[in-house]
Amino acid sequence: MPFYRRLGVVPPKRHTALRHEPGFRGEGIYYEEVLTLAGFGRAYSIAYHLRPPTRVRKVEEAGTLPLETVEQPTLRHHHLKTGPIRRGGDPVTGRVPLLVNEDVTLARCRPAEPQAELYRNATRDELLFVHRGSGRLETMFGVLPFRPFDYVVIPRCTTYRFDFDEGTPPDLLLIEAAGNVTIPPRYLNPDGQLRLGAPYYERDLHGPSETLIIDREGDTPVLIRDGQRLTRYVLANHPFDVAGWDGMVYPYTFNADDFEPITGTVHQPPPVHQTFEAPGFVVCTFAPRMLDTHPEAIKVPYAHSNVQADEVLYYVRGRFGSRRGVEEASITLHPRGIPHGPHPGTIAASRPVTRTDELAVMVDTVRPLLLTRQAMEMDDPNYPYSWLE
Ligand SMILES: [Fe+2]
């Protein structure tokens, strides 16, 4: 979880009245809502609404988001060129699921339209990587600005609306986590602070910058997703009516360019790039960095057989020293049990190079990943043979 934050007005003591005259129906207070993780056992935030957050006028079916996985007859490497995915839908309906297991769904989204309805993922934390585009995420916690190369971490049950700036059409990678997305515990000292030497720290994490108080009685639909099921809740008032909140559950951003790379005289393994973790997977950021400085260093990664991990790379920017044929927005899946490594010629080509401007997001999963029907439509069947010449 990120660290404690407070925005707007809150009473001096939790669970006591925050006066507001005349208040809803003359009750003279703001209405407290407590968001807790793991029942009441983990991090929480307390928010203060103009109206009770429970005023539901209508509950209706809103269809499903089916997930079609494709049985693979062989174990092999995959290369998905996702850059040309046709734009469609909005930041919610336009998601194209590609790789899935019980712990995580990886999807791409190139929305064509603004977000049509407020949205809430009831069962998954959402980690969005903003490849292109900028704007604001609106939630009851306020306004959270985001920009290219931001990770936007949205805790489950946060109702939200993406508002993208005009200009650059948005291009997103979505990582939907069945467990809670957290800062790697090894980055924290026993006092809960990010350690000196961790690749980022508190000032690199950005929470909502200002409150958003929409004082509006009237039907407000919210699309709620739990698994593949969609339900539309019509609320009797706008849910973004929070005058203040405090706690440790809220959406926040971290920009990949703020990741402080750890380098050595020889190749450092992927855990030095770790950025987030969740049960069943980790997220790493391959940020621009100095390459290994030993005079005999081999500056691209050694070949390795993934042992007990499926490895996904999303290529964001720059020239990818160890790979040939990948392009921006390519996704490679190197599954467990078979080796992969630098492409022929890349070791020699890297000898005179002193730094890399590559930016890539890696997701390593404990359980095997399945490919969806949409993933297979953009799969390069010749990729397994790309190490031959
Ligand atoms: Fe690898």
Tab-separated table of C-alpha atoms and ligand atoms in Angstrom:
chain	number	residue	atom	x	y	z
A	1	MET	CA	0.000	0.000	0.000
A	2	PRO	CA	1.105	3.586	-0.438
A	3	PHE	CA	1.691	5.725	2.619
A	4	TYR	CA	-0.864	7.659	4.699
A	5	ARG	CA	-2.479	10.603	2.936
A	6	ARG	CA	-5.164	13.131	3.824
A	7	LEU	CA	-7.133	15.481	1.572
A	8	GLY	CA	-9.954	17.955	2.333
A	9	VAL	CA	-11.834	18.086	5.628
A	10	VAL	CA	-11.936	15.252	8.179
A	11	PRO	CA	-12.997	15.359	11.853
A	12	PRO	CA	-10.285	15.249	14.543
A	13	LYS	CA	-11.310	11.697	15.557
A	14	ARG	CA	-12.513	8.837	13.338
A	15	HIS	CA	-16.145	7.731	13.599
A	16	THR	CA	-17.230	11.052	15.085
A	17	ALA	CA	-19.526	13.610	13.445
A	18	LEU	CA	-18.110	15.930	10.823
A	19	ARG	CA	-20.660	18.748	11.009
A	20	HIS	CA	-22.236	20.077	7.853
A	21	GLU	CA	-25.320	22.298	8.057
A	22	PRO	CA	-28.015	21.743	7.030
A	23	GLY	CA	-26.714	18.444	5.590
A	24	PHE	CA	-28.691	15.779	3.783
A	25	ARG	CA	-32.310	15.783	5.048
A	26	GLY	CA	-31.319	18.184	7.803
A	27	GLU	CA	-29.092	15.641	9.581
A	28	GLY	CA	-26.280	18.161	9.825
A	29	ILE	CA	-23.322	15.851	9.088
A	30	TYR	CA	-21.148	14.373	6.349
A	31	TYR	CA	-21.576	10.612	5.909
A	32	GLU	CA	-18.621	8.406	6.727
A	33	GLU	CA	-17.613	5.552	4.431
A	34	VAL	CA	-14.799	3.176	5.453
A	35	LEU	CA	-12.986	1.299	2.685
A	36	THR	CA	-11.018	-1.584	4.101
A	37	LEU	CA	-8.939	-4.339	2.586
A	38	ALA	CA	-9.026	-7.968	3.734
A	39	GLY	CA	-12.258	-7.535	5.634
A	40	PHE	CA	-11.251	-5.108	8.345
A	41	GLY	CA	-7.743	-6.497	8.683
A	42	ARG	CA	-5.546	-4.452	6.355
A	43	ALA	CA	-5.139	-0.885	5.067
A	44	TYR	CA	-8.178	1.390	4.989
A	45	SER	CA	-9.372	4.882	4.167
A	46	ILE	CA	-12.229	6.882	5.643
A	47	ALA	CA	-14.193	9.260	3.398
A	48	TYR	CA	-16.859	11.869	4.208
A	49	HIS	CA	-19.779	12.129	1.756
A	50	LEU	CA	-22.436	14.820	1.348
A	51	ARG	CA	-25.040	12.033	1.108
A	52	PRO	CA	-25.036	8.389	2.229
A	53	PRO	CA	-23.111	6.336	-0.366
A	54	THR	CA	-25.731	3.567	-0.250
A	55	ARG	CA	-28.655	5.204	-2.071
A	56	VAL	CA	-29.340	2.759	-4.912
A	57	ARG	CA	-32.376	3.386	-7.111
A	58	LYS	CA	-32.038	0.466	-9.507
A	59	VAL	CA	-29.942	-2.690	-10.012
A	60	GLU	CA	-29.928	-4.157	-13.513
A	61	GLU	CA	-28.082	-6.726	-15.606
A	62	ALA	CA	-25.494	-5.196	-17.916
A	63	GLY	CA	-24.199	-8.266	-19.756
A	64	THR	CA	-20.851	-9.992	-19.489
A	65	LEU	CA	-17.259	-9.517	-20.587
A	66	PRO	CA	-16.511	-13.021	-21.866
A	67	LEU	CA	-12.948	-14.259	-21.715
A	68	GLU	CA	-12.157	-16.782	-24.472
A	69	THR	CA	-8.913	-18.659	-23.922
A	70	VAL	CA	-7.398	-20.871	-26.614
A	71	GLU	CA	-5.928	-24.277	-25.795
A	72	GLN	CA	-2.310	-24.391	-27.008
A	73	PRO	CA	-1.218	-27.667	-28.645
A	74	THR	CA	2.475	-26.912	-27.986
A	75	LEU	CA	4.648	-25.144	-25.425
A	76	ARG	CA	6.309	-22.262	-27.256
A	77	HIS	CA	7.338	-18.631	-27.188
A	78	HIS	CA	4.871	-16.045	-28.454
A	79	HIS	CA	5.236	-12.574	-29.940
A	80	LEU	CA	2.091	-10.441	-30.123
A	81	LYS	CA	2.269	-7.207	-32.100
A	82	THR	CA	-0.350	-5.183	-30.242
A	83	GLY	CA	0.504	-1.736	-31.634
A	84	PRO	CA	-1.965	-1.936	-34.509
A	85	ILE	CA	-4.940	-3.094	-32.389
A	86	ARG	CA	-7.902	-1.279	-33.867
A	87	ARG	CA	-9.246	1.534	-31.701
A	88	GLY	CA	-12.649	0.797	-30.246
A	89	GLY	CA	-14.932	1.279	-27.281
A	90	ASP	CA	-14.021	3.371	-24.280
A	91	PRO	CA	-11.424	2.923	-21.483
A	92	VAL	CA	-13.631	0.181	-20.006
A	93	THR	CA	-15.412	-1.490	-22.926
A	94	GLY	CA	-12.436	-1.208	-25.285
A	95	ARG	CA	-10.173	-3.590	-23.334
A	96	VAL	CA	-8.703	-6.475	-25.308
A	97	PRO	CA	-7.693	-9.318	-22.945
A	98	LEU	CA	-4.563	-11.139	-24.130
A	99	LEU	CA	-2.957	-13.233	-21.370
A	100	VAL	CA	-4.746	-14.609	-18.326
A	101	ASN	CA	-4.443	-16.908	-15.335
A	102	GLU	CA	-6.170	-17.093	-11.956
A	103	ASP	CA	-4.068	-14.227	-10.576
A	104	VAL	CA	-3.824	-11.706	-13.385
A	105	THR	CA	-5.307	-10.575	-16.684
A	106	LEU	CA	-3.143	-8.598	-19.104
A	107	ALA	CA	-5.062	-6.512	-21.618
A	108	ARG	CA	-4.467	-3.705	-24.060
A	109	CYS	CA	-6.820	-0.786	-24.580
A	110	ARG	CA	-6.844	1.741	-27.398
A	111	PRO	CA	-10.121	3.518	-26.695
A	112	ALA	CA	-11.940	5.400	-29.445
A	113	GLU	CA	-14.401	7.228	-27.204
A	114	PRO	CA	-14.546	8.944	-23.813
A	115	GLN	CA	-15.634	6.776	-20.875
A	116	ALA	CA	-19.411	6.415	-21.152
A	117	GLU	CA	-20.278	5.477	-17.561
A	118	LEU	CA	-18.701	5.482	-14.139
A	119	TYR	CA	-16.980	2.130	-13.581
A	120	ARG	CA	-15.975	0.044	-10.585
A	121	ASN	CA	-14.053	-3.223	-10.549
A	122	ALA	CA	-15.422	-5.082	-7.532
A	123	THR	CA	-12.907	-7.927	-7.453
A	124	ARG	CA	-9.605	-6.738	-8.940
A	125	ASP	CA	-6.998	-4.079	-8.337
A	126	GLU	CA	-6.253	-2.406	-11.645
A	127	LEU	CA	-2.745	-1.344	-12.617
A	128	LEU	CA	-2.765	0.702	-15.802
A	129	PHE	CA	0.375	1.592	-17.660
A	130	VAL	CA	-0.157	4.737	-19.739
A	131	HIS	CA	1.854	4.209	-22.915
A	132	ARG	CA	0.368	7.263	-24.612
A	133	GLY	CA	-2.062	9.945	-23.489
A	134	SER	CA	-2.587	12.084	-20.428
A	135	GLY	CA	-5.496	13.339	-18.386
A	136	ARG	CA	-7.189	12.899	-15.045
A	137	LEU	CA	-8.645	9.970	-13.154
A	138	GLU	CA	-11.749	11.112	-11.283
A	139	THR	CA	-12.750	9.185	-8.158
A	140	MET	CA	-14.374	9.994	-4.840
A	141	PHE	CA	-10.801	10.567	-3.579
A	142	GLY	CA	-10.516	13.545	-5.935
A	143	VAL	CA	-8.656	14.296	-9.129
A	144	LEU	CA	-5.539	12.265	-9.989
A	145	PRO	CA	-3.590	13.665	-12.976
A	146	PHE	CA	-1.630	11.176	-15.102
A	147	ARG	CA	0.837	11.418	-17.985
A	148	PRO	CA	2.738	9.149	-20.376
A	149	PHE	CA	4.662	6.273	-18.720
A	150	ASP	CA	2.645	6.553	-15.504
A	151	TYR	CA	1.518	3.452	-13.730
A	152	VAL	CA	-1.953	4.243	-12.352
A	153	VAL	CA	-2.800	1.974	-9.419
A	154	ILE	CA	-6.554	1.757	-8.756
A	155	PRO	CA	-7.614	-0.265	-5.690
A	156	ARG	CA	-10.601	-2.556	-6.179
A	157	CYS	CA	-14.011	-1.006	-5.432
A	158	THR	CA	-12.833	2.464	-6.451
A	159	THR	CA	-15.514	3.971	-8.709
A	160	TYR	CA	-13.771	5.935	-11.425
A	161	ARG	CA	-13.918	7.858	-14.666
A	162	PHE	CA	-10.997	8.434	-17.024
A	163	ASP	CA	-10.915	11.881	-18.589
A	164	PHE	CA	-8.263	11.959	-21.322
A	165	ASP	CA	-6.817	15.174	-22.730
A	166	GLU	CA	-7.515	16.045	-26.345
A	167	GLY	CA	-4.614	15.452	-28.683
A	168	THR	CA	-2.728	12.180	-28.317
A	169	PRO	CA	-5.129	9.205	-28.473
A	170	PRO	CA	-4.680	7.058	-25.366
A	171	ASP	CA	-2.852	3.756	-25.491
A	172	LEU	CA	-2.924	1.595	-22.361
A	173	LEU	CA	-1.609	-1.662	-20.953
A	174	LEU	CA	-3.873	-3.057	-18.232
A	175	ILE	CA	-2.801	-5.415	-15.479
A	176	GLU	CA	-5.811	-6.617	-13.507
A	177	ALA	CA	-4.830	-8.327	-10.263
A	178	ALA	CA	-6.924	-10.814	-8.320
A	179	GLY	CA	-4.857	-9.991	-5.202
A	180	ASN	CA	-3.779	-6.615	-3.866
A	181	VAL	CA	-1.123	-4.678	-5.788
A	182	THR	CA	1.530	-3.568	-3.304
A	183	ILE	CA	4.976	-2.029	-3.037
A	184	PRO	CA	7.502	-4.892	-2.668
A	185	PRO	CA	7.868	-5.403	1.111
A	186	ARG	CA	11.671	-5.709	0.787
A	187	TYR	CA	11.732	-2.031	-0.282
A	188	LEU	CA	10.291	-0.990	3.092
A	189	ASN	CA	12.278	-0.542	6.280
A	190	PRO	CA	10.826	-1.840	9.588
A	191	ASP	CA	9.307	1.595	10.091
A	192	GLY	CA	7.220	1.327	6.908
A	193	GLN	CA	9.239	3.905	4.968
A	194	LEU	CA	10.759	3.199	1.559
A	195	ARG	CA	14.386	2.281	2.248
A	196	LEU	CA	17.327	4.382	1.184
A	197	GLY	CA	18.520	2.573	-1.918
A	198	ALA	CA	15.054	1.365	-2.997
A	199	PRO	CA	14.495	2.282	-6.655
A	200	TYR	CA	11.760	4.780	-5.762
A	201	TYR	CA	10.409	6.475	-2.675
A	202	GLU	CA	7.475	8.401	-1.264
A	203	ARG	CA	7.939	11.565	-3.341
A	204	ASP	CA	7.706	9.491	-6.519
A	205	LEU	CA	4.181	8.293	-5.637
A	206	HIS	CA	1.417	10.768	-6.415
A	207	GLY	CA	-2.076	10.657	-4.939
A	208	PRO	CA	-5.166	12.707	-5.818
A	209	SER	CA	-4.185	16.365	-5.867
A	210	GLU	CA	-7.534	18.024	-5.162
A	211	THR	CA	-10.969	17.037	-3.924
A	212	LEU	CA	-13.806	16.613	-6.395
A	213	ILE	CA	-17.160	17.465	-4.850
A	214	ILE	CA	-20.082	16.900	-7.222
A	215	ASP	CA	-23.182	17.919	-5.256
A	216	ARG	CA	-25.797	16.426	-7.560
A	217	GLU	CA	-29.044	14.651	-6.718
A	218	GLY	CA	-30.215	12.581	-9.676
A	219	ASP	CA	-29.821	9.199	-11.307
A	220	THR	CA	-26.164	8.279	-11.830
A	221	PRO	CA	-25.340	4.890	-13.394
A	222	VAL	CA	-22.256	2.982	-12.265
A	223	LEU	CA	-21.106	-0.105	-14.162
A	224	ILE	CA	-19.817	-2.692	-11.675
A	225	ARG	CA	-17.743	-5.642	-12.810
A	226	ASP	CA	-17.159	-8.759	-10.753
A	227	GLY	CA	-15.378	-11.374	-12.809
A	228	GLN	CA	-17.062	-11.623	-16.190
A	229	ARG	CA	-20.402	-10.279	-14.910
A	230	LEU	CA	-21.454	-6.653	-15.342
A	231	THR	CA	-24.147	-5.014	-13.224
A	232	ARG	CA	-25.464	-1.508	-13.609
A	233	TYR	CA	-26.258	0.297	-10.379
A	234	VAL	CA	-28.274	3.488	-10.741
A	235	LEU	CA	-27.418	5.649	-7.746
A	236	ALA	CA	-29.767	8.394	-6.540
A	237	ASN	CA	-26.915	10.924	-6.467
A	238	HIS	CA	-23.436	11.356	-7.855
A	239	PRO	CA	-20.970	9.289	-5.764
A	240	PHE	CA	-18.138	11.818	-6.112
A	241	ASP	CA	-19.430	13.979	-3.252
A	242	VAL	CA	-16.563	13.562	-0.782
A	243	ALA	CA	-15.431	16.648	1.152
A	244	GLY	CA	-12.400	14.905	2.636
A	245	TRP	CA	-10.748	11.575	3.385
A	246	ASP	CA	-7.666	10.082	4.921
A	247	GLY	CA	-5.968	6.685	4.971
A	248	MET	CA	-3.845	4.342	2.906
A	249	VAL	CA	-6.288	3.076	0.263
A	250	TYR	CA	-6.533	5.417	-2.725
A	251	PRO	CA	-5.498	5.539	-6.377
A	252	TYR	CA	-1.992	6.770	-7.084
A	253	THR	CA	0.537	7.122	-9.878
A	254	PHE	CA	4.183	6.274	-10.291
A	255	ASN	CA	6.041	7.328	-13.438
A	256	ALA	CA	8.378	4.758	-14.998
A	257	ASP	CA	10.920	7.491	-15.693
A	258	ASP	CA	11.189	8.020	-11.916
A	259	PHE	CA	12.405	4.436	-11.467
A	260	GLU	CA	15.996	4.626	-10.269
A	261	PRO	CA	17.788	1.779	-12.049
A	262	ILE	CA	20.251	-0.404	-10.190
A	263	THR	CA	23.212	-1.404	-12.376
A	264	GLY	CA	26.481	-3.217	-11.853
A	265	THR	CA	29.800	-4.089	-13.426
A	266	VAL	CA	28.048	-7.192	-14.787
A	267	HIS	CA	24.440	-8.045	-15.626
A	268	GLN	CA	21.941	-7.622	-12.785
A	269	PRO	CA	18.957	-10.010	-12.682
A	270	PRO	CA	15.349	-8.855	-13.193
A	271	PRO	CA	14.444	-8.531	-9.468
A	272	VAL	CA	16.483	-5.285	-9.370
A	273	HIS	CA	13.836	-3.852	-11.701
A	274	GLN	CA	10.886	-4.878	-9.540
A	275	THR	CA	8.281	-2.151	-9.150
A	276	PHE	CA	5.102	-3.758	-7.778
A	277	GLU	CA	3.932	-7.138	-6.664
A	278	ALA	CA	0.669	-8.971	-6.105
A	279	PRO	CA	-0.118	-12.562	-5.180
A	280	GLY	CA	0.988	-14.711	-8.120
A	281	PHE	CA	3.014	-12.148	-10.071
A	282	VAL	CA	5.482	-9.256	-10.035
A	283	VAL	CA	5.777	-6.154	-12.216
A	284	CYS	CA	9.225	-4.862	-13.216
A	285	THR	CA	10.280	-1.694	-15.030
A	286	PHE	CA	13.226	-1.859	-17.426
A	287	ALA	CA	14.110	1.831	-17.310
A	288	PRO	CA	16.823	3.733	-19.215
A	289	ARG	CA	20.145	2.936	-17.533
A	290	MET	CA	23.909	2.600	-17.784
A	291	LEU	CA	24.971	-0.785	-19.117
A	292	ASP	CA	27.418	-3.064	-17.295
A	293	THR	CA	30.885	-1.529	-16.889
A	294	HIS	CA	33.208	-4.552	-16.514
A	295	PRO	CA	35.583	-4.501	-19.535
A	296	GLU	CA	34.551	-8.071	-20.408
A	297	ALA	CA	30.885	-7.669	-19.441
A	298	ILE	CA	28.269	-9.183	-21.748
A	299	LYS	CA	25.788	-6.358	-21.775
A	300	VAL	CA	22.655	-8.203	-22.822
A	301	PRO	CA	20.948	-10.793	-20.603
A	302	TYR	CA	22.240	-14.343	-20.520
A	303	ALA	CA	20.042	-17.096	-21.923
A	304	HIS	CA	17.838	-18.603	-19.277
A	305	SER	CA	15.150	-21.209	-18.872
A	306	ASN	CA	12.343	-19.686	-16.891
A	307	VAL	CA	12.016	-21.904	-13.904
A	308	GLN	CA	8.596	-21.714	-12.302
A	309	ALA	CA	7.680	-18.437	-14.014
A	310	ASP	CA	6.049	-17.240	-17.221
A	311	GLU	CA	7.694	-14.041	-18.417
A	312	VAL	CA	5.863	-11.281	-20.283
A	313	LEU	CA	7.541	-8.187	-21.674
A	314	TYR	CA	5.682	-5.154	-22.997
A	315	TYR	CA	8.023	-2.995	-25.075
A	316	VAL	CA	7.336	0.695	-24.591
A	317	ARG	CA	10.127	2.827	-25.979
A	318	GLY	CA	13.636	2.781	-27.381
A	319	ARG	CA	15.788	0.131	-28.981
A	320	PHE	CA	15.609	-3.243	-27.303
A	321	GLY	CA	19.193	-4.425	-27.199
A	322	SER	CA	18.623	-8.162	-26.761
A	323	ARG	CA	15.706	-8.515	-29.180
A	324	ARG	CA	15.252	-8.352	-32.925
A	325	GLY	CA	11.882	-7.926	-34.603
A	326	VAL	CA	10.093	-6.450	-31.633
A	327	GLU	CA	8.561	-3.028	-31.958
A	328	GLU	CA	6.813	-0.563	-29.700
A	329	ALA	CA	3.765	-2.220	-28.099
A	330	SER	CA	5.046	-5.710	-28.893
A	331	ILE	CA	4.352	-8.271	-26.180
A	332	THR	CA	6.537	-11.351	-25.836
A	333	LEU	CA	5.573	-14.344	-23.726
A	334	HIS	CA	8.452	-16.614	-22.766
A	335	PRO	CA	6.816	-19.462	-20.878
A	336	ARG	CA	8.363	-21.744	-18.284
A	337	GLY	CA	10.383	-24.754	-19.246
A	338	ILE	CA	12.134	-23.571	-22.411
A	339	PRO	CA	15.155	-21.300	-22.733
A	340	HIS	CA	15.266	-17.856	-24.302
A	341	GLY	CA	17.992	-15.270	-24.522
A	342	PRO	CA	19.543	-12.571	-26.655
A	343	HIS	CA	18.945	-12.779	-30.363
A	344	PRO	CA	21.967	-13.623	-32.583
A	345	GLY	CA	24.185	-10.615	-33.191
A	346	THR	CA	22.927	-8.592	-30.234
A	347	ILE	CA	25.842	-9.565	-27.940
A	348	ALA	CA	28.434	-8.215	-30.392
A	349	ALA	CA	26.296	-5.174	-31.188
A	350	SER	CA	26.094	-4.270	-27.494
A	351	ARG	CA	29.889	-4.230	-26.884
A	352	PRO	CA	30.503	-0.533	-27.620
A	353	VAL	CA	27.178	0.618	-26.108
A	354	THR	CA	27.380	2.290	-22.700
A	355	ARG	CA	23.718	2.943	-21.930
A	356	THR	CA	20.237	1.978	-23.078
A	357	ASP	CA	17.191	4.177	-23.506
A	358	GLU	CA	14.828	1.190	-23.580
A	359	LEU	CA	11.679	1.248	-21.493
A	360	ALA	CA	9.747	-1.960	-20.987
A	361	VAL	CA	7.278	-3.374	-18.493
A	362	MET	CA	7.739	-6.987	-17.401
A	363	VAL	CA	5.170	-9.189	-15.716
A	364	ASP	CA	6.414	-12.498	-14.301
A	365	THR	CA	3.717	-14.909	-13.197
A	366	VAL	CA	3.919	-17.907	-10.879
A	367	ARG	CA	1.144	-19.818	-12.649
A	368	PRO	CA	1.133	-20.466	-16.404
A	369	LEU	CA	-0.574	-17.904	-18.608
A	370	LEU	CA	-3.255	-18.773	-21.143
A	371	LEU	CA	-3.639	-16.908	-24.428
A	372	THR	CA	-6.993	-15.481	-25.498
A	373	ARG	CA	-8.622	-15.687	-28.920
A	374	GLN	CA	-7.643	-12.033	-29.504
A	375	ALA	CA	-4.003	-12.770	-28.598
A	376	MET	CA	-3.809	-15.615	-31.113
A	377	GLU	CA	-5.061	-13.270	-33.850
A	378	MET	CA	-1.870	-11.204	-33.475
A	379	ASP	CA	0.560	-14.030	-32.664
A	380	ASP	CA	3.671	-14.532	-34.845
A	381	PRO	CA	4.000	-18.327	-35.317
A	382	ASN	CA	7.612	-17.951	-36.495
A	383	TYR	CA	8.830	-16.251	-33.315
A	384	PRO	CA	10.088	-19.537	-31.727
A	385	TYR	CA	12.558	-19.819	-34.645
A	386	SER	CA	13.857	-16.255	-34.394
A	387	TRP	CA	17.055	-17.315	-32.570
A	388	LEU	CA	18.342	-19.419	-35.491
A	389	GLU	CA	19.999	-16.780	-37.661
B	1	FE	FE	13.894	-13.484	-19.784
